Coordinates of C-alpha atoms in Angstrom, one line a residue:
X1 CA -5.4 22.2 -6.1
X2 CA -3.5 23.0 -9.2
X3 CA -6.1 22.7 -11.6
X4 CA -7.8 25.1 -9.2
X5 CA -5.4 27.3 -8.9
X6 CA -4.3 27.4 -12.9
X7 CA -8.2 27.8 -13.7
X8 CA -8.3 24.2 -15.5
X9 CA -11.5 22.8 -16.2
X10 CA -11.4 18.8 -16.1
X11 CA -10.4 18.3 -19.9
X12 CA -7.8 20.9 -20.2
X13 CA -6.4 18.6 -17.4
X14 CA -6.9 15.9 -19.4
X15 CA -5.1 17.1 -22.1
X16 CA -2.2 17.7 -19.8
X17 CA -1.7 14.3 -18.5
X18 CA -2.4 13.1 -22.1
X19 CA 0.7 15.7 -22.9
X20 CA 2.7 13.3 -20.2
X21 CA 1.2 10.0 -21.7
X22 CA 2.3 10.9 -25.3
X23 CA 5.8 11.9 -23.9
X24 CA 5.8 9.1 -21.5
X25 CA 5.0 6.6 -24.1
X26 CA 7.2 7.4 -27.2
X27 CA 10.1 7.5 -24.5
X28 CA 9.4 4.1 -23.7
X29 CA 9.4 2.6 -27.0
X30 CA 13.1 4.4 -27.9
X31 CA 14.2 4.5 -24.3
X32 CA 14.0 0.9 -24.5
X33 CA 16.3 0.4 -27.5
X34 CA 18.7 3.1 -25.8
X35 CA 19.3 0.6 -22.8
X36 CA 19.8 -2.3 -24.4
X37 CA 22.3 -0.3 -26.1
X38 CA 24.2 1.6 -23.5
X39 CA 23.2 -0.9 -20.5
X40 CA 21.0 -0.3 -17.2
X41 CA 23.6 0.8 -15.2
X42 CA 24.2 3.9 -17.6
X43 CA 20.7 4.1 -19.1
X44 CA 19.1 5.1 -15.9
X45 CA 21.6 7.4 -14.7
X46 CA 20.4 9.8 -17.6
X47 CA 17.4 8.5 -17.4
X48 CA 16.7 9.6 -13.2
X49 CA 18.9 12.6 -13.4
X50 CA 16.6 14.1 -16.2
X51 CA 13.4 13.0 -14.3
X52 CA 14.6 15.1 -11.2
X53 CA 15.2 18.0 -13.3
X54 CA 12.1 17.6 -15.1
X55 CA 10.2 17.1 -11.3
X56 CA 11.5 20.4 -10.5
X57 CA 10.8 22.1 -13.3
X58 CA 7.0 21.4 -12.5
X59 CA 7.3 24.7 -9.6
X60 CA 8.0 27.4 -12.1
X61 CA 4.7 26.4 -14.2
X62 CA 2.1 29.6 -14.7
X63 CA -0.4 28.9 -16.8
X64 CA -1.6 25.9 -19.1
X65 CA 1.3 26.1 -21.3
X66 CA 3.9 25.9 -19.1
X67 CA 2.5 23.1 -17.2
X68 CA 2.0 21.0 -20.3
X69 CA 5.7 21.7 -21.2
X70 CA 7.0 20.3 -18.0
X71 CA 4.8 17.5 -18.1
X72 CA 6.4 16.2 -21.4
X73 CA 9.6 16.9 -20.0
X74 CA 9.1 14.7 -17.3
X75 CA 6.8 11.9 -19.7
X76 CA 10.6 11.9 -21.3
X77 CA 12.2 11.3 -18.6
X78 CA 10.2 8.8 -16.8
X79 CA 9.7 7.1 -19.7
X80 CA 13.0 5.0 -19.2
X81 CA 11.8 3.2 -16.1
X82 CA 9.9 0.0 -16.7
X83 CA 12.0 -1.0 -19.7
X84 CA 15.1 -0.4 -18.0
X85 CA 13.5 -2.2 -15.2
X86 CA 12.4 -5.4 -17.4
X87 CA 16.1 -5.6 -18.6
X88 CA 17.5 -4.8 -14.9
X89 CA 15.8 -8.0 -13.6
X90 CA 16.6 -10.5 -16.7
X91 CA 20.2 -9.6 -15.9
X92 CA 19.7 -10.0 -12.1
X93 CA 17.0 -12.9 -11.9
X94 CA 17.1 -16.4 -13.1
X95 CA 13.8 -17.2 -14.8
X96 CA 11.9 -19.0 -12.1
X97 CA 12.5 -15.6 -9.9
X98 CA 11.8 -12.9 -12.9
X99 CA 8.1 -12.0 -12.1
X100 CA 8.8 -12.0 -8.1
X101 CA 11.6 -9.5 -9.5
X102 CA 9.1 -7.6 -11.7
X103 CA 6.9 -7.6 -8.5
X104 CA 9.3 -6.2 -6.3
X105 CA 9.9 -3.0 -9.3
X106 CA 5.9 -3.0 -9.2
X107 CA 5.4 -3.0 -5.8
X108 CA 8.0 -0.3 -5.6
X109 CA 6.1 2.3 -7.4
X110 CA 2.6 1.3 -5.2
X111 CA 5.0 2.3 -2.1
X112 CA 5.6 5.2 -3.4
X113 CA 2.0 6.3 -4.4
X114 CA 1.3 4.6 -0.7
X115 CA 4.0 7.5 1.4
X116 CA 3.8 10.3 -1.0
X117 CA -0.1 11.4 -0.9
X118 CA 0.2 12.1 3.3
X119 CA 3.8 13.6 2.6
X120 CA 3.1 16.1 -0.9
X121 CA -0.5 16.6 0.9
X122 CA 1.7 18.1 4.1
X123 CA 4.1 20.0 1.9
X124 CA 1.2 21.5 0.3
X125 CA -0.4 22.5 2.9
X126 CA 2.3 24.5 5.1
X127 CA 4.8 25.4 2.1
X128 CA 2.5 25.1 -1.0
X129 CA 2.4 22.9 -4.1
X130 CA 5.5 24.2 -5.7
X131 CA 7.7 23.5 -2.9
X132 CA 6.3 19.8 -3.1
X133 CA 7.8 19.5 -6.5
X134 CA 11.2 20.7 -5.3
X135 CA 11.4 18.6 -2.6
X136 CA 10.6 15.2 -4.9
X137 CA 12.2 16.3 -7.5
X138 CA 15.2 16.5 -5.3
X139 CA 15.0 13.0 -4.1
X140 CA 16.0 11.5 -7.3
X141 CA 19.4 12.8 -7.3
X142 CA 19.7 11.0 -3.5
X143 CA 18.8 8.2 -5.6
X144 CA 21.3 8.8 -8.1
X145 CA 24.4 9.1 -5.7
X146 CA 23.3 5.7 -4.5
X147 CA 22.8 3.8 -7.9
X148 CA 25.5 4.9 -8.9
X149 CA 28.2 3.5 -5.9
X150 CA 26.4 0.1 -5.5
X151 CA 24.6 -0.9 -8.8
X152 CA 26.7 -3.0 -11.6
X153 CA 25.3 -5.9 -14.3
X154 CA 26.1 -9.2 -12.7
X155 CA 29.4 -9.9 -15.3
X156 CA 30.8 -6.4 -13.8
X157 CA 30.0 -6.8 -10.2
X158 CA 32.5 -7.8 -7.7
X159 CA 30.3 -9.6 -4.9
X160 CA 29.6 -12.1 -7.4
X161 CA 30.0 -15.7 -7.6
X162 CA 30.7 -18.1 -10.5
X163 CA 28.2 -20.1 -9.3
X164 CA 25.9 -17.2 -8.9
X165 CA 26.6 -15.9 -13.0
X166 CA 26.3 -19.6 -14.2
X167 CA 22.6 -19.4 -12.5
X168 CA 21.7 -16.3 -14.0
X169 CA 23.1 -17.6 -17.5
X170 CA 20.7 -20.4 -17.2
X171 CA 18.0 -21.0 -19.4
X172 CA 18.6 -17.5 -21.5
X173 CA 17.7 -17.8 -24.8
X174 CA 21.2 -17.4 -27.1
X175 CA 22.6 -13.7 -27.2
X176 CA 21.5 -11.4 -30.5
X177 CA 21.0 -8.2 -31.7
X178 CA 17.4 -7.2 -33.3
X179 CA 16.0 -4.1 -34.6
X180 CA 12.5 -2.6 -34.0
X181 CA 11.1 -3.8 -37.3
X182 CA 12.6 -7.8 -36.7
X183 CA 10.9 -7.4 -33.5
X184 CA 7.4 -6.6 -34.6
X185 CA 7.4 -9.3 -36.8
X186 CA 7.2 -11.7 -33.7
X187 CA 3.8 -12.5 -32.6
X188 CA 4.3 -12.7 -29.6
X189 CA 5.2 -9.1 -29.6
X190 CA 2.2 -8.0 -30.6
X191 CA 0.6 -10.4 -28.1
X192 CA 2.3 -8.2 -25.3
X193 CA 1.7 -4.8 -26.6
X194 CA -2.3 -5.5 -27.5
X195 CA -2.5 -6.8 -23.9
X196 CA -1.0 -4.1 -22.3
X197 CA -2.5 -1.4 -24.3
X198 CA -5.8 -2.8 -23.1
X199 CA -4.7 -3.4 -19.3
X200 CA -2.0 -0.7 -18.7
X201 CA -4.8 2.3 -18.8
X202 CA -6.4 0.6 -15.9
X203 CA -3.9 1.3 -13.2
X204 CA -3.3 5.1 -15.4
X205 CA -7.0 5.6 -13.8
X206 CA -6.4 5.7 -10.6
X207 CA -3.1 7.5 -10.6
X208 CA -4.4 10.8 -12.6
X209 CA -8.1 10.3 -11.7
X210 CA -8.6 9.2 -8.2
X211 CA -7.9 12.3 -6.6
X212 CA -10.7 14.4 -8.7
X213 CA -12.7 11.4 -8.1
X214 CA -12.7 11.1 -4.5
X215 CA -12.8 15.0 -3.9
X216 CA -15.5 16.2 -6.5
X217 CA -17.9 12.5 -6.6
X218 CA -17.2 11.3 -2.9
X219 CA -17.0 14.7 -1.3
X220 CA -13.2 13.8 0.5
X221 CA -12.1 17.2 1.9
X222 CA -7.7 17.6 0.1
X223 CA -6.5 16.1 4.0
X224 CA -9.0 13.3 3.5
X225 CA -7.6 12.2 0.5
X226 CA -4.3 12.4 1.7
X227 CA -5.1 10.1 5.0
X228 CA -7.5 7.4 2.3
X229 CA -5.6 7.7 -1.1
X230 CA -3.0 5.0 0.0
X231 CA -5.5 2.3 0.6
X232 CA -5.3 1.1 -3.4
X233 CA -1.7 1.2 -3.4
X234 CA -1.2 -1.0 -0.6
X235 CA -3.9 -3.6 -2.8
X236 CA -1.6 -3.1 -5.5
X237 CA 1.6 -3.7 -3.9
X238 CA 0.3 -7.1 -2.2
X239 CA -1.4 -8.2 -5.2
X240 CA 1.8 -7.3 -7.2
X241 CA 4.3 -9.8 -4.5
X242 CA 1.8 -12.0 -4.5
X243 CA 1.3 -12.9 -8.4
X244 CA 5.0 -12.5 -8.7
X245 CA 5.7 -15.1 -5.9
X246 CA 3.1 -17.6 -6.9
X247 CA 4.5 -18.1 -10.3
X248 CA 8.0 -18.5 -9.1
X249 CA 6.1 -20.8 -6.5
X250 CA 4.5 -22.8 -9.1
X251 CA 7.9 -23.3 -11.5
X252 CA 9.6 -24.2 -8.2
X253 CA 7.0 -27.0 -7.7
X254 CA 7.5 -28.8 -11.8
X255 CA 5.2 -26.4 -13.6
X256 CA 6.1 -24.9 -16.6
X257 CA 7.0 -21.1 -17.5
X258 CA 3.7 -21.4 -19.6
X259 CA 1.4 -22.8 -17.1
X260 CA 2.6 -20.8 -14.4
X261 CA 2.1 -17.6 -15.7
X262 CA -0.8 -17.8 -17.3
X263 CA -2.8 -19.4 -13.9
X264 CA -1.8 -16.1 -12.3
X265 CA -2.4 -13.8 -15.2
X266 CA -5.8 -15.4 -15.1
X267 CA -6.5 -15.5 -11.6
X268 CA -5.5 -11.6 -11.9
X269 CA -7.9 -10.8 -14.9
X270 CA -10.9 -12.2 -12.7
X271 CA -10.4 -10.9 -9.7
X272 CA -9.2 -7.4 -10.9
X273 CA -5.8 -7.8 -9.7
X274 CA -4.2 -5.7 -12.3
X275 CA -0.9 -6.3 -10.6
X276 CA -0.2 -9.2 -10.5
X277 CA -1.9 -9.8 -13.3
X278 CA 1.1 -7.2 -15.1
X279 CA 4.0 -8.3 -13.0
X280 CA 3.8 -11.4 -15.0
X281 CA 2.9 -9.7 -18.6
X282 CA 6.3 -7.4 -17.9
X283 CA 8.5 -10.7 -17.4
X284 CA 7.3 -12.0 -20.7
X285 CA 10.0 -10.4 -23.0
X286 CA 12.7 -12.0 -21.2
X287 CA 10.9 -15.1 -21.5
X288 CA 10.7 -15.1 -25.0
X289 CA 13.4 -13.2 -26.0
X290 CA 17.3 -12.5 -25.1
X291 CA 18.6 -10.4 -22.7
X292 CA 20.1 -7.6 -25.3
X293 CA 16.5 -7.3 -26.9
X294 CA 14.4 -7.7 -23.7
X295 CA 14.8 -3.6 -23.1
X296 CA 12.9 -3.2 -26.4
X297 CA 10.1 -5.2 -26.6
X298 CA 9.2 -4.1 -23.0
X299 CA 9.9 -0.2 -24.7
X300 CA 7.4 -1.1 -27.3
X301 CA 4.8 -3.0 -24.8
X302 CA 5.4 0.4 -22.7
X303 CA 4.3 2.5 -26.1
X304 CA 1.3 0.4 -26.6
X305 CA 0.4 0.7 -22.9
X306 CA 0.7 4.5 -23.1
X307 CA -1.7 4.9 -26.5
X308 CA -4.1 2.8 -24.3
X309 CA -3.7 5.5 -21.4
X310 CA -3.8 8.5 -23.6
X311 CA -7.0 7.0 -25.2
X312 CA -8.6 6.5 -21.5
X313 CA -7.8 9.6 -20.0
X314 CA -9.4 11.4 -23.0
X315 CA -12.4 9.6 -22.5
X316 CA -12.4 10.2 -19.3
X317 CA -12.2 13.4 -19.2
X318 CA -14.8 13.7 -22.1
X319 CA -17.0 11.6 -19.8
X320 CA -16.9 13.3 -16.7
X321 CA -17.0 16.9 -18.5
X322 CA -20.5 16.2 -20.7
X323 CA -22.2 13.2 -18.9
X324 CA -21.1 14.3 -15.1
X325 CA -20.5 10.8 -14.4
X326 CA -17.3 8.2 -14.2
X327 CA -19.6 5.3 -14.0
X328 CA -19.1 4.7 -17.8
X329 CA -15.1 4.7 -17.9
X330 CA -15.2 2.5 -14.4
X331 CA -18.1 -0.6 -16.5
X332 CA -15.5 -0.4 -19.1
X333 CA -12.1 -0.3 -17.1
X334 CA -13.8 -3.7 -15.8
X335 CA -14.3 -5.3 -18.9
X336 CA -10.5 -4.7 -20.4
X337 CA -8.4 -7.5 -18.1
X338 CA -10.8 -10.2 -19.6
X339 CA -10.4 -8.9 -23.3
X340 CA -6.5 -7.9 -23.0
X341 CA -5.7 -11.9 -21.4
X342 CA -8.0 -13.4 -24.3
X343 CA -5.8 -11.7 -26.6
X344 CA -2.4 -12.0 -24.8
X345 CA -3.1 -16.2 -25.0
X346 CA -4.9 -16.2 -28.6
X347 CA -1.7 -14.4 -30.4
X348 CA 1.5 -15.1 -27.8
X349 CA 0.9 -18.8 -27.9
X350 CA 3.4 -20.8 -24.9
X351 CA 5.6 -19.0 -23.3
X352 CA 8.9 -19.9 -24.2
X353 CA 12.1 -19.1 -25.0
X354 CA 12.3 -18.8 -28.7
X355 CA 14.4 -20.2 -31.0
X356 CA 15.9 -17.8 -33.8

């Protein structure tokens, strides 16, 4: 509807959501340093409270301009989420329960694509598209008011127990401070940006393509899409529990961090289960690096990821604009979560907690 209505044609949308990709990805790799400086509980108080702005924002767009302007606004704000969310659960979860935690965050956001296509579908359709950006944009500050009573770091919180902290304490690697440049010099690092520049655009498909694709290729009427779109969501969420439980499952039952994760990453690469196959890529900075650094190497996994998005959606756009076809971008899309493990396991090595 909007590219309709704005007079887009399918790579000057591109370029938009590459606009949001580019914002969306440098935020991660500083928002990621900022929380491990200032701490989750205050990181994504700024962090939400400029997304709802941004969200808003989005209903006073006219033209081409506009809308890309808003879009990095909001790429800036939402870029604070999944690192912030990588240090939330090494704080909260001992490491046997990180990727089911990592899940849970995952399976979060599939929820949300699951409810909001029927709900923004009916707000467009008797109030109009701007008012749909209003109304979510307004949400986050409900949010906010609630994050802000209930949620403290485990040291801080009241409801807490010694035996509870000592559990959470366990099996960290030793407290320290490291810069972006000390942190790139780690293999394993690399090993989780590489992987996730190569997966993350994967799941960045289907949330800016799938609508185009099921209303200009498939022929879904706009209420068709909002009664179907869900159905991939609901895969992603179940896949996400799932590969998050089994590898808590599998260190429960005597295996190792290493031989845990990597069954399920596997079992995720070769059976196109790109979330659980990243559930467990997004608990790997916590288990191979500290609690103050794990904000920063998920921030700099996030970057990575979002280069490999921007790349994608040009492509795809490109694609669908000369050749009239997706069929190209979807062989390929196929192929990545085979090369991205093979490269996650060749350069990351075990999965450990590192010794500095």
């Amino acid at each position: 509807v909007i590219p309709a209505q704005l007079g887009l044609t399918n790579l000057q949308y591109a370029g938009i959501s590459t606009w949001f990709l580019v914002a969306y990805a440098a935020s991660q790799g500083f928002s990621g340093r900022i929380f491990d400086r200032i701490g989750t509980r205050r990181g994504f108080t700024y962090a939400v409270f400029l997304w709802s702005i941004a969200a808003m924002a989005h209903a006073f767009a006219r033209g081409l301009g506009s809308l890309s302007f808003v879009r990095v606004l909001l790429g800036l704000a939402e870029g604070g989420n999944w690192p912030g969310a990588a240090k939330m659960v090494a704080e909260w979860f001992p490491v046997r329960q990180r990727a089911l935690g990592m899940a849970i965050v995952n399976s979060g956001s599939a929820l949300g694509s699951v409810l909001a296509p029927p709900v923004i579908i009916w707000l467009q359709l008797e109030f109009g598209w701007r008012t749909a950006f209003i109304a979510t944009g307004a949400l986050g500050f409900g949010w906010l008011v609630l994050w802000r009573l209930f949620y403290e770091t485990p040291e801080r919180h009241r409801a807490i127990t010694p035996e509870e902290l000592a559990l959470l304490q366990h099996d960290q690697p030793p407290a320290r401070k490291f810069g972006w440049l000390e942190l790139l010099k780690f293999r394993q690092t690399w090993a989780i940006i590489l992987a996730r520049f190569l997966t993350d655009p994967i799941w960045w498909l289907y949330i800016t393509w799938l609508p185009l694709y099921l209303y200009n290729v498939r022929g879904f009427s706009l209420k068709q899409i909002g009664l179907f779109a869900w159905v991939p969501y609901v895969a992603a969420g179940a896949g996400s529990l799932s590969g998050g439980w089994l590898s808590g499952y599998l260190i429960r039952r005597g295996w190792t961090i290493n031989k845990a994760r990597k069954l399920v990453i596997v079992i995720g690469a070769v059976l196109f289960g790109f979330q659980s196959f990243i559930s467990n890529v997004q608990t790997m900075p916590s288990d191979f690096f500290p609690k103050d650094a794990v904000a920063s190497v998920a921030g700099l996994s996030g970057l990575g990821a979002g280069i490999g998005a921007i790349l994608l959606t040009l492509a795809t756009g490109f694609v669908v604009d000369h050749f009239h076809s997706y069929s190209p971008i979807l062989v390929a899309s196929a192929l990545l979560p085979w090369l991205g493990t093979i490269i996650l396991f060749t350069l990351g090595g075990k999965i450990r907690a590192l010794t500095f």
